[in-house]
Amino acid sequence: MIMKKILLIILSLVFFNKNVFAVTLSQALLQAYNENLELNAARENIEVSKEDVNISRSQFLPSITLSGSKSQENTEKLTDRSGANSAIKNVDPKTQSIDIEQKIFQGFSGLAEIAKSKIGLNLADAKLLKTEQDILYKAVEAYSGLIFTNEKLKINQNNVNLLERQVETNQARLERGQITLADLAQSESSLAGAQAKFIQARNEAVTSKLIYKEIIGPINDPSTLDKKSNLNFKIPRNLNEAIETSKTSNPNLIISKLEYQQSEKDVTIARSELSPSATLSFNSSRSDDTSSTINERDKETLKATISWPIFNGGKNTASLSRSKNLKNRNKLLFDNAMKTNETNVASAWSNLQSSRSLLNSVKSQVKAAEIANEGVTVEYESGLGRSTLDVIQSNSILLSSKISLADSERNYLLSQFRLLQSVGLLNSNYLKLQ
């Protein structure tokens, strides 16, 4: 009795608590957020940009160089100007020195480069956000796509089973003389078409599983995916709210604006190449056994240097003109991004409204198709004037409407996330992925 109860408990857990093992959309998105290789590669750019800031700051710090040398000199012959031999003394010169250099002024290029590198850090954050949005949307596509293709596969499998039974029924009815051979041929043709669609649906399911693995990660059983979205997020209430939100949150706009700001700093950097620069340097050296007459020498040198490039083959002026042209180009791209943003948000908003309306229409279509198909089937089996062709057409309409319903449900889900992406809210913080 105890073993029987244990067995019943296990069976109840397996058959009645499948939701315990279900993979929710939130879990899938979190997995993609943590494990997607493209997203993790984008995160490394943040560290690169942080080091760029440190590199640009280094220009304001002094440079210190330690150096030393040691050599051996053997003199075989030494004569003076009269030709007489002089005393020979071999020496082993040794030199130690320290050089310290500090840039005093460099045409404001140092400040501009620091500002540019800080903008670059913000730019890396914006590009990471854009990549995050792209990956999360692809994850939603992969998740819902795998659910849709498996639903489509099941619908086609059920249709094949139904038509197989219909062919068997028609064979029996033909033997009894209730239908003609043409009716049976119509049923067999419909079955062959359904089998072809089933094979196509099966291939699509395999492809969807591979896409899911690429974007999110491996999955053993696609049936464990939970079709009902468990994410709690708010959609903008109207188009104006969506557009206003996008102006401050859309990463494409942020990227375009930051690139324009960087190009402004590039103009300052290029202009500094035409400006004077000043440096201060200090050198302290010690030399031992320098020559036959000098044994030790300690020397300290403090030097201030001012330089002003007057002409460098036109390179400096051309570089400045190029930077100005790039700044104008980025300004035009930023203005265009502002216009494109409103168009994209409006398109995403319109798509959301139309997909919602279409979903409601398809739900009504499926209900009507189910009622009609049931009635046609009963009339056909009762011999009330319905032909085999009527049944096939009714089954085809019902099959098409069911697939359309699954597709519309997916499109409605995607339209919500597409709107979030267009306004810049498709990120882990807004979706509360944990």
Coordinates of C-alpha atoms in Angstrom, one line a residue:
M1 CA 0.0 0.0 0.0
I2 CA 2.8 2.4 0.9
M3 CA 4.6 1.8 -2.5
K4 CA 1.3 2.3 -4.3
K5 CA 0.8 5.7 -2.6
I6 CA 4.3 6.7 -3.4
L7 CA 3.8 5.7 -7.1
L8 CA 0.5 7.7 -7.2
I9 CA 2.3 10.8 -5.8
I10 CA 5.1 10.6 -8.4
L11 CA 2.6 10.2 -11.2
S12 CA 0.6 13.2 -9.9
L13 CA 3.7 15.3 -9.9
V14 CA 4.6 14.3 -13.4
F15 CA 1.2 14.6 -15.0
F16 CA -0.5 17.4 -13.0
N17 CA 2.4 19.7 -12.0
K18 CA 4.1 20.2 -15.3
N19 CA 4.2 24.0 -14.6
V20 CA 6.8 23.3 -12.0
F21 CA 9.2 22.4 -14.8
A22 CA 8.0 25.0 -17.3
V23 CA 10.5 27.5 -18.8
T24 CA 8.9 31.0 -18.6
L25 CA 9.7 33.9 -20.9
S26 CA 11.2 35.7 -18.0
Q27 CA 13.6 32.8 -17.3
A28 CA 14.5 32.6 -21.0
L29 CA 15.3 36.3 -21.2
L30 CA 17.4 36.2 -18.1
Q31 CA 19.3 33.3 -19.5
A32 CA 20.0 35.2 -22.7
Y33 CA 20.9 38.3 -20.7
N34 CA 23.5 36.4 -18.7
E35 CA 24.9 33.9 -21.3
N36 CA 24.6 35.4 -24.8
L37 CA 28.1 35.7 -26.2
E38 CA 27.4 38.8 -28.3
L39 CA 26.0 40.6 -25.2
N40 CA 29.0 39.6 -23.1
A41 CA 31.4 40.8 -25.8
A42 CA 29.6 44.2 -25.7
R43 CA 30.2 44.4 -21.9
E44 CA 33.9 44.2 -22.5
N45 CA 33.8 47.5 -24.4
I46 CA 32.9 49.2 -21.1
E47 CA 36.2 48.1 -19.6
V48 CA 38.0 49.3 -22.7
S49 CA 36.4 52.7 -22.5
K50 CA 37.4 53.0 -18.9
E51 CA 41.0 52.4 -19.8
D52 CA 40.7 55.0 -22.5
V53 CA 39.8 57.6 -19.9
N54 CA 42.8 56.6 -17.8
I55 CA 45.0 56.9 -20.9
S56 CA 43.8 60.4 -21.7
R57 CA 44.3 61.5 -18.1
S58 CA 47.9 60.4 -18.3
Q59 CA 48.8 63.4 -20.4
F60 CA 48.5 65.7 -17.4
L61 CA 50.9 63.6 -15.3
P62 CA 54.7 63.9 -15.5
S63 CA 56.7 61.2 -17.3
I64 CA 59.7 59.7 -15.4
T65 CA 62.4 57.8 -17.2
L66 CA 65.3 56.0 -15.5
S67 CA 68.3 55.0 -17.7
G68 CA 71.8 53.7 -17.3
S69 CA 74.7 52.5 -19.4
K70 CA 78.0 50.8 -18.9
S71 CA 80.7 50.3 -21.5
Q72 CA 84.4 49.2 -21.7
E73 CA 87.0 51.1 -23.7
N74 CA 90.4 49.7 -24.6
T75 CA 92.8 52.2 -26.3
E76 CA 95.6 50.6 -28.3
K77 CA 97.4 53.8 -29.3
L78 CA 97.1 57.4 -28.3
T79 CA 99.1 60.3 -29.7
D80 CA 98.9 64.1 -29.3
R81 CA 98.9 66.7 -32.1
S82 CA 102.7 66.6 -32.3
G83 CA 102.6 62.9 -32.9
A84 CA 104.2 61.9 -29.7
N85 CA 102.8 59.0 -27.7
S86 CA 100.6 59.8 -24.8
A87 CA 100.0 57.8 -21.7
I88 CA 97.2 55.2 -22.2
K89 CA 94.6 54.6 -19.6
N90 CA 91.7 52.3 -20.3
V91 CA 88.3 53.4 -18.9
D92 CA 85.0 51.8 -18.1
P93 CA 82.4 54.6 -18.5
K94 CA 79.2 54.2 -16.5
T95 CA 76.2 56.6 -16.7
Q96 CA 73.0 56.8 -14.6
S97 CA 70.3 59.4 -15.3
I98 CA 66.7 60.3 -14.5
D99 CA 64.5 62.4 -16.8
I100 CA 61.3 64.1 -15.7
E101 CA 59.1 65.8 -18.2
Q102 CA 55.9 67.7 -17.6
K103 CA 53.6 69.1 -20.3
I104 CA 52.6 72.7 -19.3
F105 CA 50.3 73.6 -22.3
Q106 CA 49.3 71.8 -25.4
G107 CA 46.6 73.9 -26.9
F108 CA 43.7 72.5 -24.8
S109 CA 44.0 69.1 -26.6
G110 CA 44.5 67.3 -23.3
L111 CA 41.3 68.6 -21.8
A112 CA 39.4 67.8 -25.0
E113 CA 40.8 64.2 -25.1
I114 CA 39.7 63.6 -21.5
A115 CA 36.3 65.0 -22.3
K116 CA 36.1 62.8 -25.5
S117 CA 37.1 59.7 -23.6
K118 CA 34.4 60.3 -21.0
I119 CA 31.9 60.8 -23.7
G120 CA 33.3 57.5 -25.1
L121 CA 32.5 55.8 -21.8
N122 CA 28.9 57.0 -22.0
L123 CA 28.8 55.9 -25.7
A124 CA 29.9 52.4 -24.7
D125 CA 27.1 52.3 -22.2
A126 CA 24.6 53.3 -24.9
K127 CA 25.9 50.8 -27.3
L128 CA 25.7 48.1 -24.6
L129 CA 22.1 49.1 -24.1
K130 CA 21.4 48.9 -27.8
T131 CA 23.0 45.4 -28.0
E132 CA 21.0 44.4 -24.9
Q133 CA 17.7 45.5 -26.5
D134 CA 18.6 43.7 -29.7
I135 CA 19.5 40.4 -27.9
L136 CA 16.4 40.5 -25.7
Y137 CA 14.1 41.1 -28.7
K138 CA 15.8 38.2 -30.6
A139 CA 15.3 36.1 -27.5
V140 CA 11.5 36.9 -27.5
E141 CA 11.5 36.1 -31.2
A142 CA 13.3 32.8 -30.6
Y143 CA 11.1 31.9 -27.6
S144 CA 7.8 32.7 -29.2
G145 CA 9.0 31.2 -32.5
L146 CA 9.7 27.9 -31.0
I147 CA 6.3 27.8 -29.3
F148 CA 4.6 28.8 -32.6
T149 CA 6.3 26.2 -34.7
N150 CA 5.6 23.4 -32.2
E151 CA 1.9 24.5 -32.1
K152 CA 1.9 24.5 -35.9
L153 CA 3.4 21.0 -35.8
K154 CA 0.8 19.7 -33.4
I155 CA -2.0 21.3 -35.5
N156 CA -0.7 19.6 -38.7
Q157 CA -0.2 16.3 -36.9
N158 CA -3.8 16.4 -35.7
N159 CA -4.9 17.2 -39.2
V160 CA -3.0 14.3 -40.6
N161 CA -4.6 12.0 -38.0
L162 CA -8.1 13.3 -38.8
L163 CA -7.6 12.9 -42.6
E164 CA -6.2 9.4 -42.1
R165 CA -9.4 8.4 -40.3
Q166 CA -11.5 10.1 -43.0
V167 CA -9.7 8.1 -45.7
E168 CA -10.4 4.9 -43.8
T169 CA -14.1 5.9 -43.3
N170 CA -14.4 6.8 -47.0
Q171 CA -13.0 3.4 -48.1
A172 CA -15.6 1.7 -46.0
R173 CA -18.4 3.9 -47.4
L174 CA -17.1 3.3 -50.9
E175 CA -17.5 -0.4 -50.4
R176 CA -21.0 0.1 -49.2
G177 CA -21.7 2.3 -52.3
Q178 CA -22.4 5.4 -50.3
I179 CA -19.8 7.6 -52.1
T180 CA -18.0 7.5 -55.4
L181 CA -14.4 6.7 -56.2
A182 CA -13.8 10.4 -56.8
D183 CA -14.8 11.2 -53.2
L184 CA -12.2 8.7 -52.0
A185 CA -9.6 10.2 -54.3
Q186 CA -10.3 13.7 -52.9
S187 CA -9.8 12.4 -49.4
E188 CA -6.5 10.7 -50.3
S189 CA -5.3 13.9 -52.1
S190 CA -6.1 16.0 -49.1
L191 CA -4.2 13.5 -46.8
A192 CA -1.1 13.7 -49.1
G193 CA -1.2 17.5 -48.9
A194 CA -1.6 17.4 -45.1
Q195 CA 1.4 15.0 -44.8
A196 CA 3.5 17.4 -46.9
K197 CA 2.6 20.3 -44.6
F198 CA 3.4 18.2 -41.6
I199 CA 6.9 17.5 -42.9
Q200 CA 7.4 21.2 -43.5
A201 CA 6.2 22.1 -40.1
R202 CA 8.5 19.5 -38.5
N203 CA 11.5 21.1 -40.3
E204 CA 10.5 24.5 -39.2
A205 CA 10.3 23.2 -35.6
V206 CA 13.9 21.9 -35.9
T207 CA 15.1 25.2 -37.2
S208 CA 13.3 27.2 -34.4
K209 CA 15.0 25.0 -31.8
L210 CA 18.4 25.7 -33.3
I211 CA 17.7 29.4 -33.3
Y212 CA 16.6 29.2 -29.6
K213 CA 19.9 27.5 -28.8
E214 CA 21.9 30.1 -30.5
I215 CA 20.2 33.1 -28.9
I216 CA 19.1 31.8 -25.5
G217 CA 20.7 28.4 -24.9
P218 CA 20.0 24.7 -25.1
I219 CA 16.6 23.3 -24.5
N220 CA 15.7 19.6 -24.3
D221 CA 11.9 19.7 -24.5
P222 CA 10.2 22.7 -26.3
S223 CA 6.9 21.7 -24.7
T224 CA 8.2 23.0 -21.4
L225 CA 8.0 26.6 -22.7
D226 CA 5.2 28.5 -21.0
K227 CA 3.1 30.2 -23.6
K228 CA 1.6 32.7 -21.1
S229 CA 4.0 35.6 -20.6
N230 CA 4.8 36.2 -16.9
L231 CA 6.5 39.5 -17.4
N232 CA 4.8 42.5 -15.7
F233 CA 5.7 45.6 -17.7
K234 CA 3.8 48.7 -18.8
I235 CA 3.2 49.8 -22.3
P236 CA 3.1 53.5 -23.1
R237 CA -0.5 54.7 -22.9
N238 CA -0.5 56.6 -26.1
L239 CA 1.7 57.6 -29.1
N240 CA 2.7 60.9 -27.6
E241 CA 3.9 59.3 -24.4
A242 CA 5.9 56.7 -26.4
I243 CA 7.6 59.4 -28.5
E244 CA 8.5 61.6 -25.5
T245 CA 9.9 58.5 -23.7
S246 CA 12.0 57.6 -26.7
K247 CA 13.6 61.0 -26.9
T248 CA 15.5 60.3 -23.6
S249 CA 15.7 56.5 -23.6
N250 CA 16.2 55.3 -27.2
P251 CA 19.8 54.1 -27.4
N252 CA 20.0 55.0 -31.1
L253 CA 19.3 58.6 -30.4
I254 CA 21.8 58.6 -27.4
I255 CA 24.5 57.1 -29.6
S256 CA 24.0 59.6 -32.4
K257 CA 24.1 62.5 -29.9
L258 CA 27.2 61.3 -28.2
E259 CA 29.0 60.7 -31.5
Y260 CA 28.2 64.3 -32.5
Q261 CA 29.6 65.5 -29.1
Q262 CA 32.8 63.5 -29.7
S263 CA 33.2 65.1 -33.1
E264 CA 33.1 68.5 -31.5
K265 CA 36.0 67.5 -29.2
D266 CA 37.9 66.2 -32.3
V267 CA 37.7 69.8 -33.7
T268 CA 39.3 71.1 -30.6
I269 CA 42.0 68.5 -30.7
A270 CA 42.8 69.2 -34.4
R271 CA 42.9 72.9 -33.7
S272 CA 45.4 72.4 -30.9
E273 CA 47.9 71.1 -33.5
L274 CA 48.1 74.6 -34.8
S275 CA 48.7 76.1 -31.3
P276 CA 51.9 76.5 -29.3
S277 CA 52.9 74.0 -26.7
A278 CA 55.2 74.2 -23.6
T279 CA 57.0 71.6 -21.7
L280 CA 59.2 71.6 -18.6
S281 CA 61.9 68.9 -18.2
F282 CA 64.5 68.1 -15.6
N283 CA 67.5 65.8 -16.1
S284 CA 69.9 64.5 -13.4
S285 CA 72.8 62.3 -14.4
R286 CA 75.9 60.8 -12.9
S287 CA 78.9 59.6 -14.9
D288 CA 81.8 57.5 -13.5
D289 CA 85.2 57.0 -15.2
T290 CA 84.1 59.1 -18.2
S291 CA 87.6 59.6 -19.6
S292 CA 91.3 59.5 -18.8
T293 CA 91.0 63.0 -17.3
I294 CA 87.5 62.9 -15.8
N295 CA 86.7 60.4 -13.1
E296 CA 83.2 61.5 -11.9
R297 CA 80.6 64.0 -13.2
D298 CA 77.3 65.0 -11.6
K299 CA 75.0 67.1 -13.8
E300 CA 71.5 68.6 -13.4
T301 CA 69.6 70.2 -16.2
L302 CA 66.3 72.1 -16.0
K303 CA 64.9 73.1 -19.4
A304 CA 61.7 74.9 -20.5
T305 CA 60.7 74.3 -24.1
I306 CA 58.2 76.2 -26.2
S307 CA 57.3 75.2 -29.7
W308 CA 54.8 76.5 -32.3
P309 CA 54.2 74.6 -35.5
I310 CA 54.0 77.1 -38.4
F311 CA 53.8 74.9 -41.4
N312 CA 53.7 71.1 -41.7
G313 CA 53.0 70.6 -45.4
G314 CA 49.3 71.5 -44.9
K315 CA 48.6 68.5 -42.7
N316 CA 47.5 70.4 -39.7
T317 CA 45.0 72.6 -41.5
A318 CA 43.7 69.7 -43.5
S319 CA 43.2 67.7 -40.3
L320 CA 41.2 70.6 -38.8
S321 CA 39.0 70.9 -41.9
R322 CA 38.4 67.2 -41.9
S323 CA 37.3 67.3 -38.2
K324 CA 34.9 70.1 -39.0
N325 CA 33.4 68.2 -41.9
L326 CA 33.0 65.1 -39.7
K327 CA 31.3 67.3 -37.0
N328 CA 28.8 68.6 -39.6
R329 CA 28.2 65.1 -40.8
N330 CA 27.4 63.8 -37.3
K331 CA 25.1 66.8 -36.7
L332 CA 23.1 65.9 -39.8
L333 CA 23.0 62.2 -38.7
F334 CA 21.8 63.2 -35.3
D335 CA 19.0 65.4 -36.8
N336 CA 18.1 62.5 -39.1
A337 CA 18.0 60.1 -36.2
M338 CA 15.5 62.4 -34.4
K339 CA 13.2 62.3 -37.3
T340 CA 13.6 58.5 -37.9
N341 CA 13.0 57.9 -34.2
E342 CA 9.5 59.4 -34.4
T343 CA 8.7 57.4 -37.5
N344 CA 9.9 54.1 -35.9
V345 CA 7.9 54.7 -32.7
A346 CA 4.8 55.6 -34.6
S347 CA 5.2 52.5 -36.8
A348 CA 5.7 50.3 -33.7
W349 CA 2.6 51.8 -32.0
S350 CA 0.5 51.3 -35.1
N351 CA 1.7 47.7 -35.4
L352 CA 0.7 47.1 -31.8
Q353 CA -2.9 48.4 -32.4
S354 CA -3.3 46.4 -35.6
S355 CA -1.9 43.2 -34.2
R356 CA -4.3 43.4 -31.2
S357 CA -7.3 44.0 -33.6
L358 CA -6.2 41.2 -35.8
L359 CA -5.8 38.8 -32.9
N360 CA -9.4 39.5 -31.8
S361 CA -10.7 38.9 -35.3
V362 CA -8.8 35.6 -35.7
K363 CA -10.2 34.4 -32.4
S364 CA -13.7 35.0 -33.7
Q365 CA -12.7 33.3 -37.0
V366 CA -11.5 30.2 -35.2
K367 CA -14.7 29.9 -33.2
A368 CA -16.9 30.2 -36.3
A369 CA -14.7 27.7 -38.2
E370 CA -15.0 25.2 -35.4
I371 CA -18.8 25.5 -35.3
A372 CA -19.0 25.3 -39.1
N373 CA -16.7 22.3 -39.4
E374 CA -18.6 20.4 -36.7
G375 CA -21.9 21.0 -38.5
V376 CA -20.5 20.1 -42.0
T377 CA -19.0 16.9 -40.5
V378 CA -22.2 15.8 -38.8
E379 CA -24.2 16.5 -42.0
Y380 CA -21.8 14.6 -44.1
E381 CA -21.8 11.6 -41.8
S382 CA -25.6 11.7 -41.6
G383 CA -26.0 11.8 -45.4
L384 CA -27.7 15.2 -45.4
G385 CA -26.3 16.4 -48.7
R386 CA -22.7 17.4 -47.8
S387 CA -20.0 16.1 -50.1
T388 CA -16.5 15.0 -49.4
L389 CA -15.2 18.2 -50.9
D390 CA -17.3 20.2 -48.4
V391 CA -15.7 18.4 -45.5
I392 CA -12.2 18.9 -46.9
Q393 CA -12.8 22.6 -47.5
S394 CA -14.2 22.9 -44.0
N395 CA -11.2 21.1 -42.5
S396 CA -8.8 23.3 -44.5
I397 CA -10.5 26.5 -43.3
L398 CA -10.3 25.3 -39.6
L399 CA -6.7 24.3 -40.0
S400 CA -5.7 27.7 -41.5
S401 CA -7.6 29.6 -38.9
K402 CA -5.9 27.7 -36.0
I403 CA -2.5 28.4 -37.5
S404 CA -3.4 32.0 -38.0
L405 CA -4.5 32.2 -34.4
A406 CA -1.1 30.9 -33.2
D407 CA 0.7 33.3 -35.5
S408 CA -1.4 36.3 -34.4
E409 CA -0.8 35.5 -30.8
R410 CA 2.9 35.5 -31.4
N411 CA 2.8 38.7 -33.5
Y412 CA 0.8 40.5 -30.8
L413 CA 3.4 39.5 -28.2
L414 CA 6.3 40.6 -30.5
S415 CA 4.5 44.0 -31.2
Q416 CA 4.6 44.8 -27.5
F417 CA 8.3 44.1 -27.2
R418 CA 8.9 46.0 -30.5
L419 CA 7.3 49.0 -29.0
L420 CA 9.4 48.8 -25.9
Q421 CA 12.5 48.5 -28.1
S422 CA 11.6 51.5 -30.2
V423 CA 11.2 53.7 -27.1
G424 CA 14.3 52.3 -25.4
L425 CA 12.7 50.4 -22.5
L426 CA 13.5 46.8 -23.6
N427 CA 16.2 46.2 -21.0
S428 CA 16.7 44.1 -17.9
N429 CA 15.9 46.9 -15.4
Y430 CA 12.6 47.8 -17.0
L431 CA 11.6 44.1 -17.4
K432 CA 12.8 43.4 -13.8
L433 CA 14.8 40.3 -14.9
Q434 CA 16.2 38.6 -11.8

